[in-house]
Short mmCIF file of C-alpha atoms (C1' of nucleotides) in Angstrom, two decimals:
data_model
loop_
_atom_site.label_atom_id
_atom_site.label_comp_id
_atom_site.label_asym_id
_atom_site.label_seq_id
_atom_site.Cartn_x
_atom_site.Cartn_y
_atom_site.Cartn_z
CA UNK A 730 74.25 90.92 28.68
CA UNK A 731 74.60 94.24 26.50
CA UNK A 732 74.94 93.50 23.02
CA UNK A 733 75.64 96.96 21.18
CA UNK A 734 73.65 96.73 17.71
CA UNK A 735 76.28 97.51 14.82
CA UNK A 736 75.53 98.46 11.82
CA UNK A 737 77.15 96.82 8.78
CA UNK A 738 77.48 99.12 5.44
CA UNK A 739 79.10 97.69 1.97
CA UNK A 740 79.57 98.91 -0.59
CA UNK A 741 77.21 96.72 -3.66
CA UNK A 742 80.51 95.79 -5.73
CA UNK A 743 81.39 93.93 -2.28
CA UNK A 744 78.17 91.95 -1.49
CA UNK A 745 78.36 91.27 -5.37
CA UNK A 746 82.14 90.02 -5.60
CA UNK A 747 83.35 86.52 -5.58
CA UNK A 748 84.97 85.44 -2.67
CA UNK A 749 84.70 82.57 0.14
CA UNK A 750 85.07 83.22 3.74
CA UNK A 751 84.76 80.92 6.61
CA UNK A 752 81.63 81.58 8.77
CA UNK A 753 84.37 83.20 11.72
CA UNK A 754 86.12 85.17 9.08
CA UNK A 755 83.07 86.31 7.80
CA UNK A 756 82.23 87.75 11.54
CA UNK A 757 85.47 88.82 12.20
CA UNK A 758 84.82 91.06 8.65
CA UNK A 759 81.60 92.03 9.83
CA UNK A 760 82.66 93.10 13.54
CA UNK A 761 85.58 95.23 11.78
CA UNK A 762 82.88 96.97 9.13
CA UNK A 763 80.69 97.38 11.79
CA UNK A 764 82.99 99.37 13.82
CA UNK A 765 83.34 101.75 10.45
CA UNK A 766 81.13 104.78 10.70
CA UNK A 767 80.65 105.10 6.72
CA UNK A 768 80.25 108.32 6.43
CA UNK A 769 83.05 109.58 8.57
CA UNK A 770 85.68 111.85 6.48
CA UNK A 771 88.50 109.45 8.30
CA UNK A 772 89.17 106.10 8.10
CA UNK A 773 91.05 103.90 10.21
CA UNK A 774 92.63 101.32 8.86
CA UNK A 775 93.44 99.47 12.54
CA UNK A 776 90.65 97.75 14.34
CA UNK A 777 90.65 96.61 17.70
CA UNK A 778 88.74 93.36 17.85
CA UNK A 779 87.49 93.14 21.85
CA UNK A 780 87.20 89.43 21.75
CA UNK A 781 84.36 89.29 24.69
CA UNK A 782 81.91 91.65 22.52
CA UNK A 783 83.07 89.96 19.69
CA UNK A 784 81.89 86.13 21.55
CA UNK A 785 78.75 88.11 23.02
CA UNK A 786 77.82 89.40 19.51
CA UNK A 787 77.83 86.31 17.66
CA UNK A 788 76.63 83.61 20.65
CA UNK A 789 79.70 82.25 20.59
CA UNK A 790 81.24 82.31 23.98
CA UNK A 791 83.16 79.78 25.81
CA UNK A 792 86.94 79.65 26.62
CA UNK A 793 88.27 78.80 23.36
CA UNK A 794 87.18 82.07 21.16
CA UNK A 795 90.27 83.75 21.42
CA UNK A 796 92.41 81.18 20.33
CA UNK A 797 89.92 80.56 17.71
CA UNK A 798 89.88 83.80 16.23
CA UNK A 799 93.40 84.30 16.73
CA UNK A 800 93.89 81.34 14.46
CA UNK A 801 91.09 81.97 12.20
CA UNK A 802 92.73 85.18 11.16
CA UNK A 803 96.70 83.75 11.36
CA UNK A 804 95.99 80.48 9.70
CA UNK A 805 93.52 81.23 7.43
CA UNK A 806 91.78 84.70 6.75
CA UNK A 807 95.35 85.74 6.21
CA UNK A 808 95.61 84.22 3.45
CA UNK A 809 92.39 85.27 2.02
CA UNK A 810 91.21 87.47 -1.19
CA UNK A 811 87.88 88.49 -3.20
CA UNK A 812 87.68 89.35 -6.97
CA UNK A 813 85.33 91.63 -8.85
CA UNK A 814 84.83 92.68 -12.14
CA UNK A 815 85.84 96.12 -12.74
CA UNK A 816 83.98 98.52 -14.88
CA UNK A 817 86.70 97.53 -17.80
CA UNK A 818 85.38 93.91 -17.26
CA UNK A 819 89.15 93.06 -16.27
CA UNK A 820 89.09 90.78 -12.77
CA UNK A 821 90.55 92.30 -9.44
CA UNK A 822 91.77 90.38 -6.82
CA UNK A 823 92.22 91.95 -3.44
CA UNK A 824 93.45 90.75 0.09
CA UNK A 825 91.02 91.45 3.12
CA UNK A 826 93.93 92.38 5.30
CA UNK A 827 97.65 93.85 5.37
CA UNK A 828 98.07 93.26 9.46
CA UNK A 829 97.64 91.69 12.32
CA UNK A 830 98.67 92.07 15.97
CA UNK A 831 97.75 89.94 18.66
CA UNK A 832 99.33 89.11 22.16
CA UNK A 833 98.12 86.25 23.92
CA UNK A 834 95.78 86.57 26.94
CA UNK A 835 95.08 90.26 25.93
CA UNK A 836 91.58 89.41 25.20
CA UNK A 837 92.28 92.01 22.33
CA UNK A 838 93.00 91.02 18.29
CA UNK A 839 94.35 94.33 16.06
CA UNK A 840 93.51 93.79 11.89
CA UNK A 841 94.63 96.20 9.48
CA UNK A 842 92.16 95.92 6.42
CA UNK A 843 93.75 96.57 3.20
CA UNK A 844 93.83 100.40 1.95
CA UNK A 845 92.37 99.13 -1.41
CA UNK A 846 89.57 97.58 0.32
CA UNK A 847 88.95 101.55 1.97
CA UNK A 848 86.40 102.63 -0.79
CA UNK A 849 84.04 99.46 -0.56
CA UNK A 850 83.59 100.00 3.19
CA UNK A 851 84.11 103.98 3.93
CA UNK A 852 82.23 107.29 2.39
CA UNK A 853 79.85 105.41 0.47
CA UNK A 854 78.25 107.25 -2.07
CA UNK A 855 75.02 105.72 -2.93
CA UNK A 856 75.52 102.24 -4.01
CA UNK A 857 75.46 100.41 -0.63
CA UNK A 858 73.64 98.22 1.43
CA UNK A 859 73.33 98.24 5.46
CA UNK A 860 72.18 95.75 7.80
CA UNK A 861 72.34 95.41 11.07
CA UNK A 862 74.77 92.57 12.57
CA UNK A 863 72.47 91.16 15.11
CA UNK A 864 69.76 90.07 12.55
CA UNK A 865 72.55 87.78 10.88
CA UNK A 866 74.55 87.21 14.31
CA UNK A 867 72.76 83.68 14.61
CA UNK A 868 73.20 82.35 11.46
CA UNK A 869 75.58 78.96 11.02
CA UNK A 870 76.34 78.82 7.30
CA UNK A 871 78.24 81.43 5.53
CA UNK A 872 75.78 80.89 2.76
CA UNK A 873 72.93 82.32 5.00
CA UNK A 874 74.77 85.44 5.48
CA UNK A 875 75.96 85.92 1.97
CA UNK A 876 72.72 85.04 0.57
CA UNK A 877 70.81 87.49 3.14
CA UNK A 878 73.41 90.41 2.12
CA UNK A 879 72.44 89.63 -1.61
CA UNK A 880 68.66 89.93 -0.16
CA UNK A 881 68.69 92.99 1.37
CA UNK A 882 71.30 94.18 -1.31
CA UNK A 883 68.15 93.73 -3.99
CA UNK A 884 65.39 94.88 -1.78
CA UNK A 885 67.31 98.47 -0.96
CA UNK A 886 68.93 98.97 -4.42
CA UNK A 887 64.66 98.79 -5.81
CA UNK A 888 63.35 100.40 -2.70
CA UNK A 889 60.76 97.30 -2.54
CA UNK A 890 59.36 95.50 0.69
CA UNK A 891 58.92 92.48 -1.27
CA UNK A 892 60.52 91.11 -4.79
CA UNK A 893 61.93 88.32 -7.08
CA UNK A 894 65.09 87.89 -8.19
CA UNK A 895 66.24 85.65 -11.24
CA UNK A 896 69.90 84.44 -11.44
CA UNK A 897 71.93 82.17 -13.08
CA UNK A 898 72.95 79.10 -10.95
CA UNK A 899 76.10 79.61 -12.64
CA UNK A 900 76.27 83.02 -11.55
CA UNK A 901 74.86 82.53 -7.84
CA UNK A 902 77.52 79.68 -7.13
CA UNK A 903 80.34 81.88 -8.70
CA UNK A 904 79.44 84.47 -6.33
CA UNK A 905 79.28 82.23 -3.30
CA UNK A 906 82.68 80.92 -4.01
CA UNK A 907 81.47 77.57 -5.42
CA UNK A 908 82.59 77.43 -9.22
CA UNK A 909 84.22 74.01 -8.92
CA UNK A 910 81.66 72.84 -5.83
CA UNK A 911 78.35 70.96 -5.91
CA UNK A 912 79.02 69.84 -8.89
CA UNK A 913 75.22 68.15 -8.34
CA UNK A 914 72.52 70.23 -8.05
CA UNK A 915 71.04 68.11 -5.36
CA UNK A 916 73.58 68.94 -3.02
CA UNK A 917 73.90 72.59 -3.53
CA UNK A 918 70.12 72.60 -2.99
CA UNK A 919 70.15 70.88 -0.11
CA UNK A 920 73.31 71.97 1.79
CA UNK A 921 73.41 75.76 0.48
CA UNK A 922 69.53 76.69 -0.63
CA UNK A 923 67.51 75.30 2.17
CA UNK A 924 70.02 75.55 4.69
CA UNK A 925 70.17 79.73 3.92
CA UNK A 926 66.26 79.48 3.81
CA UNK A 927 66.20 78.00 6.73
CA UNK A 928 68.25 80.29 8.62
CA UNK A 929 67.63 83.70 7.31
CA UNK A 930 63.46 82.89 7.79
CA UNK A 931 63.96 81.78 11.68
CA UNK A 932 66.33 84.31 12.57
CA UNK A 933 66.57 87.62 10.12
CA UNK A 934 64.19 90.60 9.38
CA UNK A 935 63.28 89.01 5.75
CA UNK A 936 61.18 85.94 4.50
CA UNK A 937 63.42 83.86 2.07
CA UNK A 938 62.44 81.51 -0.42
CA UNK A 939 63.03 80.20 -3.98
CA UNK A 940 62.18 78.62 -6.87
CA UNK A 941 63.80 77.19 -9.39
CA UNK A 942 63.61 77.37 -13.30
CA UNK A 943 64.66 74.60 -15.70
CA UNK A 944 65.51 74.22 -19.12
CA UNK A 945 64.25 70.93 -19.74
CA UNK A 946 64.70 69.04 -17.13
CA UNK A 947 68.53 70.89 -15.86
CA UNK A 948 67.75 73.23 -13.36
CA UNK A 949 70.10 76.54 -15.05
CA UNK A 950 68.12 79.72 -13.16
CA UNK A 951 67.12 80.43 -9.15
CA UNK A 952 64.47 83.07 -8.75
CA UNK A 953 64.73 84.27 -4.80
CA UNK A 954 61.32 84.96 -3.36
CA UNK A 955 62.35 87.67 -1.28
CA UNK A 956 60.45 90.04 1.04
CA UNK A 957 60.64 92.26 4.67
CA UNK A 958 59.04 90.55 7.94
CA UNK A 959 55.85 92.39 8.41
CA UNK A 960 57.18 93.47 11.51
CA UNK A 961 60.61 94.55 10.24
CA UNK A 962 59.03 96.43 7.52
CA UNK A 963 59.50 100.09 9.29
CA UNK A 964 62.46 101.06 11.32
CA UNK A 965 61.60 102.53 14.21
CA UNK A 966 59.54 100.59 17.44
CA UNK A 967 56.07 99.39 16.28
CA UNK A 968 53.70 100.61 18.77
CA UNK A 969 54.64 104.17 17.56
CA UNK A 970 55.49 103.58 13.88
CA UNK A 971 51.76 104.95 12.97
CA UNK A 972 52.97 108.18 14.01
CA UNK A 973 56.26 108.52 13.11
CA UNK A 974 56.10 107.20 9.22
CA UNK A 975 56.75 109.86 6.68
CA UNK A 976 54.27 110.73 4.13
CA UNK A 977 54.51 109.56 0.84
CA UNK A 978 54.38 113.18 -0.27
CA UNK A 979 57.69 114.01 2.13
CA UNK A 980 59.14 110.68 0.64
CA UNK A 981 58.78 111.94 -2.90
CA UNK A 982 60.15 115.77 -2.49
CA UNK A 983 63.23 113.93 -0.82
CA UNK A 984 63.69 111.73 -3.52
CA UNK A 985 63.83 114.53 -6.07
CA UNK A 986 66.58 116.49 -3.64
CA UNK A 987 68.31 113.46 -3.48
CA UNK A 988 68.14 112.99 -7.57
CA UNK A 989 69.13 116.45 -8.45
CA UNK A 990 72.16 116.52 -5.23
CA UNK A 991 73.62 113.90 -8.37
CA UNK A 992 75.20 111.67 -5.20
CA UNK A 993 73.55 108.66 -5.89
CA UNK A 994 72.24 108.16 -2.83
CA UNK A 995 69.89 105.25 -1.94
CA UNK A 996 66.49 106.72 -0.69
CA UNK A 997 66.00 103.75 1.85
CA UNK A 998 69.14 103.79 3.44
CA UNK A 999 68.66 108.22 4.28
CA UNK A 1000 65.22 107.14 6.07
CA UNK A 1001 67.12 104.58 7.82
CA UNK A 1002 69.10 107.07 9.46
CA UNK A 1003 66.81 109.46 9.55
CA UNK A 1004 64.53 107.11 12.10
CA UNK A 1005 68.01 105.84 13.49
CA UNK A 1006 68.34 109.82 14.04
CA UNK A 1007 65.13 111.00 15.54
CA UNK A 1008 65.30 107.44 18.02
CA UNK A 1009 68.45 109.29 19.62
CA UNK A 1010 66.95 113.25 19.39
CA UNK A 1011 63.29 112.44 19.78
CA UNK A 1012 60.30 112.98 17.68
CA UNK A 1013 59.82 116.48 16.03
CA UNK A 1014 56.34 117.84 15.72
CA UNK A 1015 56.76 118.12 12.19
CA UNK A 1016 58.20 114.98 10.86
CA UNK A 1017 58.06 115.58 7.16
CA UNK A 1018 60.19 118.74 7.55
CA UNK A 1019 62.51 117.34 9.76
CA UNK A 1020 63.27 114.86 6.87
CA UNK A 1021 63.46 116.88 4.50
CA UNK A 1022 66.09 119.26 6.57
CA UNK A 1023 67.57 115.70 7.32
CA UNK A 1024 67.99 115.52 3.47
CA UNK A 1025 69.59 118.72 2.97
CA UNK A 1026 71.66 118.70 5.54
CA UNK A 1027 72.92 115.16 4.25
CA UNK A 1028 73.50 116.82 1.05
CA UNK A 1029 75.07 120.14 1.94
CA UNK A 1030 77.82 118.11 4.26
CA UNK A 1031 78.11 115.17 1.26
CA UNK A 1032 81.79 114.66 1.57
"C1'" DT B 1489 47.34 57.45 -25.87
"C1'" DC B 1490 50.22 54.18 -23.91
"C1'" DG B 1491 54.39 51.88 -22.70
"C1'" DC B 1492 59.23 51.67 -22.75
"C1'" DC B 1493 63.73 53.58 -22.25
"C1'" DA B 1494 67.25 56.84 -21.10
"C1'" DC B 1495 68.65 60.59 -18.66
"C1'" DG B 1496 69.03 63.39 -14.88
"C1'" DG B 1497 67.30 64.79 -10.24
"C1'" DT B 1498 66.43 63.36 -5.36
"C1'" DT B 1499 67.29 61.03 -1.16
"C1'" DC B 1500 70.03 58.56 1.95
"C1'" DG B 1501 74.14 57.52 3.80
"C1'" DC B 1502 79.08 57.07 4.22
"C1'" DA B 1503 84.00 58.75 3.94
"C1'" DT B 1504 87.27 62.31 4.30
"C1'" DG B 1505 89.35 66.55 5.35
"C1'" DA B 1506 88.76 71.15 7.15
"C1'" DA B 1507 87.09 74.09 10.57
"C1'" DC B 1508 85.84 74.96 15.11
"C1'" DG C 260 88.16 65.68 19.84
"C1'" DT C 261 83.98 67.04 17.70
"C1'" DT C 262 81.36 69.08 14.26
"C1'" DC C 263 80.69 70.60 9.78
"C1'" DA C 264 81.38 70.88 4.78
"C1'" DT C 265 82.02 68.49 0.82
"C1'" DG C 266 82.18 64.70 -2.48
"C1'" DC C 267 80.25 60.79 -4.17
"C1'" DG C 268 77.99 56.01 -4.64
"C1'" DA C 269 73.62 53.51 -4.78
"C1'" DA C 270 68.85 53.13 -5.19
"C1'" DC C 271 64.86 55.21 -6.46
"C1'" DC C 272 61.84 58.57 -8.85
"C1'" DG C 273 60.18 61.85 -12.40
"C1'" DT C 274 60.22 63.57 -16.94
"C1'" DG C 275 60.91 63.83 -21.86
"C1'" DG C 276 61.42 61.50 -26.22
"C1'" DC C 277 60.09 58.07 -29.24
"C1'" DG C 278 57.78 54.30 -31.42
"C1'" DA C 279 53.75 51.36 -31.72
#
DNA sequence: TCGCCACGGTTCGCATGAAC
DNA sequence: GTTCATGCGAACCGTGGCGA
């Protein structure tokens, strides 16, 4: 079965907003994003779900996915907003979508996303993450993706393999959707925590963990143990990883083009593509000044 | 230091409604 | 129709505070 491996890129505001998706809404989002190409000067606001890629993607096929998604979206996702904080501190709400068109037996499901919702998903300037689908495709809870977003979210943003994150339980549960849930902290351990650890360890490209910090004997703080699989660490196939990493040095004089370009760009994310880049074209004999001509390119065609 | 008490967390399990 | 998410009760356990 040919999966193809989409890439998922969000703006941070996004991962960071409040909002509460069921776990097929939260595909159907992804599989929409994941058609996006980010950096693409046009973006179209209709998406063609193909509900067999869609089923194939996600393990999820048997005869009832279309009418499943169909009324995941109609019933439900429909209805469905996030909120953020603005950088007035003011809260704003926005809807995920603004159409849909479906005709039975099609095997085919058209979503318009919102035009507000254009700048958190489309020329991204910096301050995103991106992921590829397949390593959250298996998870079960929606918890396990949000929480693996917020992960890789961290780990990207600080250009780290491996880190710890402190938050507010307050703050974590707001984000997840769950102000007026789990009102014990038992159960949100239990049914959200563990169940996300569990998940994103056996199946993603990151080790999960946590710990959690008390005042007293009231648990108020989580600190996520977070860090890259060994094996995940570098981008490109192992056996030849050795010879394709770029130096330190090459690293370094990119990071400085990419401070004074003044884009904002996230370091972590151009290697990404430039790896993603030299899969497709093929190794250069010099590597380091292929990356950097990578990098300048990137910046001379910044939209 | 020890023992007691109160408070809050943990575990188990059941009920209910939503989602699949 | 089945599974999952959520809420909550009951019993038990661990910890902190306090007095002897």
């Amino acid at each position: 079965m040919l999966v193809i491996q989409l890439k998922v890129s969000k703006d941070n505001a996004l991962i960071d907003a409040s909002y509460r998706l069921s776990l097929t809404e939260m595909q159907i989002v992804l599989y929409g994003i994941g058609l996006i190409n980010p950096t693409q000067p046009e973006f179209p606001l209709n998406y063609r779900i193909d509900i067999k890629k869609f089923a194939d993607m996600f393990n999820r096929s048997h005869g009832q996915i279309y009418q499943e998604v169909k009324e995941a979206i109609v019933k439900r996702f429909w209805e469905r907003d996030f909120s953020y904080l603005d950088e007035k501190g003011r809260t704003v709400t926005l809807r995920w979508l603004t159409k849909m068109v479906h005709e039975d037996k099609s095997g085919y499901i058209e979503i318009k996303f919102s035009e507000e919702i254009q700048p958190y998903l489309h020329q991204l300037q910096g301050n995103f993450t991106t992921y590829y689908i397949d390593k959250i495709a298996k998870f079960k809870s929606i918890y396990s993706v949000r929480l693996y977003e917020y992960s890789i979210m961290y780990l990207n943003k600080n250009k780290m393999d491996a880190g710890r994150l402190p938050i507010l339980i307050s703050e974590i549960k707001n984000k997840l959707g769950l102000d007026n849930k789990y009102n014990r902290f038992c159960d949100f351990k239990i049914r959200v925590l563990e169940k996300a650890k569990n998940e994103i360890n056996e199946s993603s490209d990151i080790k999960f963990d946590y710990k959690i910090i008390k005042l007293g004997r009231s648990p108020y703080k989580i600190e996520f143990i977070i860090s890259r699989k060994e094996k995940q660490k570098h981008p490109i196939d192992n056996k030849n990883y050795k010879h394709n990493k770029i130096s330190t040095t090459a690293l370094e004089a990119a990071k400085k083009l990419v401070l004074s370009s003044g884009t904002g760009w996230d370091l972590y994310v151009i290697e990404q593509q430039f790896y993603d880049f030299i899969k497709i074209k093929g190794k250069p004999d010099n590597l380091e000044g292929a990356f950097i001509g990578f990098v300048n390119s990137k910046i001379k065609n910044k939209p």
